[in-house]
Short mmCIF file of C-alpha atoms in Angstrom, two decimals:
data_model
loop_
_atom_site.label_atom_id
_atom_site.label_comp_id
_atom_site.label_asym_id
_atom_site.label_seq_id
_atom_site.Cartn_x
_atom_site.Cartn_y
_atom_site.Cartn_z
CA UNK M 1 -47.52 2.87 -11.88
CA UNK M 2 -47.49 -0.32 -10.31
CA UNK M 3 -49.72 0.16 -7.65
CA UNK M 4 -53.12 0.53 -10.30
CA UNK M 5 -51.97 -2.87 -11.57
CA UNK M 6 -55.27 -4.97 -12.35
CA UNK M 7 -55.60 -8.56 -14.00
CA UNK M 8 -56.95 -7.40 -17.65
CA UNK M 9 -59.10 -10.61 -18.49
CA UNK M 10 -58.07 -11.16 -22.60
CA UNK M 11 -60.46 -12.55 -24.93
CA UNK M 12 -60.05 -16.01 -26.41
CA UNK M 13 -57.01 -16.10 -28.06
CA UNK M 14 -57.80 -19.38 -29.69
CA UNK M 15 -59.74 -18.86 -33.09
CA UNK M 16 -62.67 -21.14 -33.44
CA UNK M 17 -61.55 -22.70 -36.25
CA UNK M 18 -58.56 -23.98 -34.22
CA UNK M 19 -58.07 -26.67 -31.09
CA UNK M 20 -55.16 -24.78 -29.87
CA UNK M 21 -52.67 -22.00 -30.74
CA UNK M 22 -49.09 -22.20 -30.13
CA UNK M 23 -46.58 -19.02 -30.60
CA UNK M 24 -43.12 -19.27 -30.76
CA UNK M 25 -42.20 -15.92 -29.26
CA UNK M 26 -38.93 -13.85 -30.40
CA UNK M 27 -39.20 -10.30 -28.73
CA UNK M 28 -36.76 -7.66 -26.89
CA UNK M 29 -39.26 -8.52 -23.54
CA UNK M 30 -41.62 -10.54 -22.77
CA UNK M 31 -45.64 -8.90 -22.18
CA UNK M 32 -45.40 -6.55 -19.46
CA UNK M 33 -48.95 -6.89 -18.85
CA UNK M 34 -50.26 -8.44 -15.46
CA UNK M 35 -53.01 -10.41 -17.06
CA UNK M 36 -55.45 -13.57 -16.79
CA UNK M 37 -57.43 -15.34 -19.32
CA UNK M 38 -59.98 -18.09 -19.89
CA UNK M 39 -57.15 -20.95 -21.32
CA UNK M 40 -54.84 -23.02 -20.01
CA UNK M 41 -51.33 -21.87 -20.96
CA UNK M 42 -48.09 -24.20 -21.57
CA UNK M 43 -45.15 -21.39 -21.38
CA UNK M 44 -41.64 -22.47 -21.71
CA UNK M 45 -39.54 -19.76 -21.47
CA UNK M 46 -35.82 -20.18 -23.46
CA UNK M 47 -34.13 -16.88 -23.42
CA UNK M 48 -34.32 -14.09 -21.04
CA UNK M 49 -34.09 -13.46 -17.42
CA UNK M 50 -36.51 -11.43 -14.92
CA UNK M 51 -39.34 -11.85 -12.50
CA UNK M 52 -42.05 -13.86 -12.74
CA UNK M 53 -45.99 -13.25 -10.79
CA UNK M 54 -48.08 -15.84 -10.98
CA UNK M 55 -51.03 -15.85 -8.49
CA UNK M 56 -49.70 -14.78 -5.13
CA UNK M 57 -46.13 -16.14 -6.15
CA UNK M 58 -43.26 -14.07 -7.03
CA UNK M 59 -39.65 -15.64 -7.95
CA UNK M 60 -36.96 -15.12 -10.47
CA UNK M 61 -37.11 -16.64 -14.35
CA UNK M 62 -34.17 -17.86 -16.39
CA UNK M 63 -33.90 -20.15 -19.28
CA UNK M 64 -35.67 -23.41 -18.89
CA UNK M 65 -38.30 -22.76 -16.73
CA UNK M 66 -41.90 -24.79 -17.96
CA UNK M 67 -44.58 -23.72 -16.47
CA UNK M 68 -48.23 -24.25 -16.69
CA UNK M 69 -51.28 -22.55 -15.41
CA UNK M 70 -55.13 -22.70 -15.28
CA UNK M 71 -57.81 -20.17 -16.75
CA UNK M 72 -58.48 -16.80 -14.80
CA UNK M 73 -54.73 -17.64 -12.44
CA UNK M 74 -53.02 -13.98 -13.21
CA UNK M 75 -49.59 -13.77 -14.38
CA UNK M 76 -46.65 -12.26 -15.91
CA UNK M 77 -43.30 -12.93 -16.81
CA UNK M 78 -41.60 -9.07 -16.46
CA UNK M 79 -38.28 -9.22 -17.97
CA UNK M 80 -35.67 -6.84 -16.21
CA UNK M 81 -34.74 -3.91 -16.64
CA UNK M 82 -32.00 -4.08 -18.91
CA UNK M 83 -34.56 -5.25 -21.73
CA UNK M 84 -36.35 -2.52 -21.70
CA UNK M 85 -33.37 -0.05 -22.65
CA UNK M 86 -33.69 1.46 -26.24
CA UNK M 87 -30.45 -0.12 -27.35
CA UNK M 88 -30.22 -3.12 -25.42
CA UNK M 89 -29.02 -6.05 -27.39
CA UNK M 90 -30.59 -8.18 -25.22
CA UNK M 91 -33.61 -10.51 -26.47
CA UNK M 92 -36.65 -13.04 -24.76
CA UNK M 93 -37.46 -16.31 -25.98
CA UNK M 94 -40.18 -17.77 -25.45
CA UNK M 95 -42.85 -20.65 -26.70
CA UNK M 96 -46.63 -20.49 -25.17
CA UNK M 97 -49.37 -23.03 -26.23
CA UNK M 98 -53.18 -22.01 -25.56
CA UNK M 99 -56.06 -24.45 -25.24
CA UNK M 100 -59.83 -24.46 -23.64
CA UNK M 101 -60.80 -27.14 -21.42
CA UNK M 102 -62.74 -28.72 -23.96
CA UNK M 103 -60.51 -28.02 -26.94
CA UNK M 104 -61.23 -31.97 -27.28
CA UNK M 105 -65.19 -31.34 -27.72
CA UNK M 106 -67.56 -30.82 -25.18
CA UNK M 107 -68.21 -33.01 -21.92
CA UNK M 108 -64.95 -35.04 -23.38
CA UNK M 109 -63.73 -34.25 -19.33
CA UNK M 110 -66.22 -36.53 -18.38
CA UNK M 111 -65.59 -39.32 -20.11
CA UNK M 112 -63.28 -42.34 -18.40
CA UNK M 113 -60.17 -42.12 -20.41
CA UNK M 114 -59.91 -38.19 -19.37
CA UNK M 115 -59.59 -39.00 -15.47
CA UNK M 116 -56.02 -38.43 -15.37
CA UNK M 117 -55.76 -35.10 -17.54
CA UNK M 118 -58.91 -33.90 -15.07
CA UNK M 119 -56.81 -33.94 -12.32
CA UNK M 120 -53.86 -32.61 -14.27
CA UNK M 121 -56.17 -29.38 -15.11
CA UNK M 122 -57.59 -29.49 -11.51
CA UNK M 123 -53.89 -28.83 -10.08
CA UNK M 124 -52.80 -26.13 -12.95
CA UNK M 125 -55.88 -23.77 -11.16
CA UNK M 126 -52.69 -22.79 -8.80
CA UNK M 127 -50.22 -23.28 -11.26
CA UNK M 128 -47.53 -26.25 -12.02
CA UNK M 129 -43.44 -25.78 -12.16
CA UNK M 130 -41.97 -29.28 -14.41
CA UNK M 131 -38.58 -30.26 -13.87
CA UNK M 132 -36.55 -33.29 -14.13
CA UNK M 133 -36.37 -35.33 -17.23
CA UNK M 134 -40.34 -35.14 -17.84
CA UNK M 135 -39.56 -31.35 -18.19
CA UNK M 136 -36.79 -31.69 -20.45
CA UNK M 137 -39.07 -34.42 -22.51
CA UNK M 138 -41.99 -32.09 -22.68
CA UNK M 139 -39.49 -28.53 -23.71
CA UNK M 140 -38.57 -30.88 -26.71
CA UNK M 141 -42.01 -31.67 -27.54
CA UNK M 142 -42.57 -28.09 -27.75
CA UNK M 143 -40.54 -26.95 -30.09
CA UNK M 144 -41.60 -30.11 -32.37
CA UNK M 145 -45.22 -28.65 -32.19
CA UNK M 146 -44.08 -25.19 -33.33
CA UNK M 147 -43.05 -27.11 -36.64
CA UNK M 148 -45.95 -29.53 -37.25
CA UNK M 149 -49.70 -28.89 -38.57
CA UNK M 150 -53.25 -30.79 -38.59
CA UNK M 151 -53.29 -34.31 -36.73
CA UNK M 152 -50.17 -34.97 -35.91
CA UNK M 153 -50.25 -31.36 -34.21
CA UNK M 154 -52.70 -32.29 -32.54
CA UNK M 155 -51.11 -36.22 -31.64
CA UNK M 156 -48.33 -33.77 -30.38
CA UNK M 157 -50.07 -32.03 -27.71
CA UNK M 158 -51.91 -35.37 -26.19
CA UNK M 159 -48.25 -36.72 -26.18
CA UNK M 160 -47.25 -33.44 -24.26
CA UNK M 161 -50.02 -33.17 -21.80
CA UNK M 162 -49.90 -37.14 -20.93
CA UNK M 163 -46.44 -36.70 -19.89
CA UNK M 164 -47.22 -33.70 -17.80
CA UNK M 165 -50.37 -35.94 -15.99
CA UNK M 166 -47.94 -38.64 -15.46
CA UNK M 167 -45.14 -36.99 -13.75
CA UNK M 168 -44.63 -36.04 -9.91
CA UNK M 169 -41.99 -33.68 -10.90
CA UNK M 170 -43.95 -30.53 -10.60
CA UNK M 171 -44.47 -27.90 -7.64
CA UNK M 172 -47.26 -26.08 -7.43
CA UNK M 173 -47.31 -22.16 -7.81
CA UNK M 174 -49.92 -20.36 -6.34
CA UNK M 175 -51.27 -20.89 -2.57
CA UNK M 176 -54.38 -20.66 -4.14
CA UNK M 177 -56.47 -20.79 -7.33
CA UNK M 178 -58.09 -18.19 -8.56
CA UNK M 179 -61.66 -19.69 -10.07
CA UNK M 180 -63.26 -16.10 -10.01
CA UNK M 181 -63.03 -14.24 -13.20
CA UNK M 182 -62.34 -11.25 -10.90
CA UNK M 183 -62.57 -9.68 -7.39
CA UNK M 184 -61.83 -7.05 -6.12
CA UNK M 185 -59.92 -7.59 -3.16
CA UNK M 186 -58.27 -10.20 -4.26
CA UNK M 187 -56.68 -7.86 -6.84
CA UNK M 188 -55.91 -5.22 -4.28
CA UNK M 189 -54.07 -8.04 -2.64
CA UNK M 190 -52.18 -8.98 -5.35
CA UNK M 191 -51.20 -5.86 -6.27
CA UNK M 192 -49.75 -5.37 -2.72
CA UNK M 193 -47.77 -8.25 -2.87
CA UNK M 194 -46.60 -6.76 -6.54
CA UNK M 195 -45.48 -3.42 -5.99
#
């Protein structure tokens, strides 16, 4: 029933152990769940087609769409219909990379050298669309990070997130970001817009 919709708020999905998680994600549909949560999230989506909520945005996915969004921004990438039939042969691809603010250490966002990634985080509160070739540059970093472990994982990501605070070729997503965890109305509202 679409219309009881809320944002469920998920617990860390980063283990403590970890600086970040990434999944490479191989399933008949993507999450059907309208959810927010406390990381930033890197989603490049490689196979599959449907509709895509993000904030107060709605608009079609397809293959080679990047997009990344701030902590608490709802979302939810709801494959169509056709996936969802028993015997479908159809399938979602999909790679997602979680990480905390500070996955760094704390007050490393303070710090000079952070400046531009600050800002970078500032604008994924309503969400950022890549295209263009810093898009394409990213996607391949991507699926290099699904394959490599410890430091250079980690050399990876930097590489990944400087290219994505050095590009202009982004739009932003949502009219507005969402910095409460939740509220009420606001989630009323949205799930006007979604049904």
């Amino acid at each position: 029933n679409l219309h009881v919709l809320k944002p469920v708020l998920h617990k860390s999905t980063i283990p403590q152990s970890r600086i970040f998680v990434i999944r490479d994600l191989r399933e008949r549909h993507f999450d059907p769940v309208w959810h927010a949560h406390s990381e930033y999230q890197l989603f490049v989506v490689l196979e599959g087609k449907g509709t895509r909520f993000i904030g107060d945005n709605i608009k079609a996915f397809k293959p080679g769409e990047l997009v990344f969004t701030g902590p608490h921004l709802p979302h939810l990438w709801r494959s169509d219909e056709a996936y969802f039939e028993k015997k479908s042969p159809l399938r979602t691809r999909g790679i997602v990379v979680y990480f905390n603010e500070n996955f760094l250490g704390d007050h490393i966002m303070e710090k000079e050298e952070m400046v531009v990634l600050k800002k970078l985080f500032t604008k994924a509160m309503r969400g950022l669309e890549f295209y263009g070739p810093a898009k394409a540059a990213i996607i391949a970093r991507m699926q290099e990070l699904c394959q490599l472990r410890g430091l250079q994982s980690v050399t990876c990501l930097l590489d990944m997130l400087q290219l994505m605070a050095g590009t202009k070729d982004y739009h932003y997503i949502s009219s507005k970001a969402y910095e409460d965890v939740y509220n009420q109305s606001e989630t009323d509202r949205i799930n006007l817009v979604y049904e």
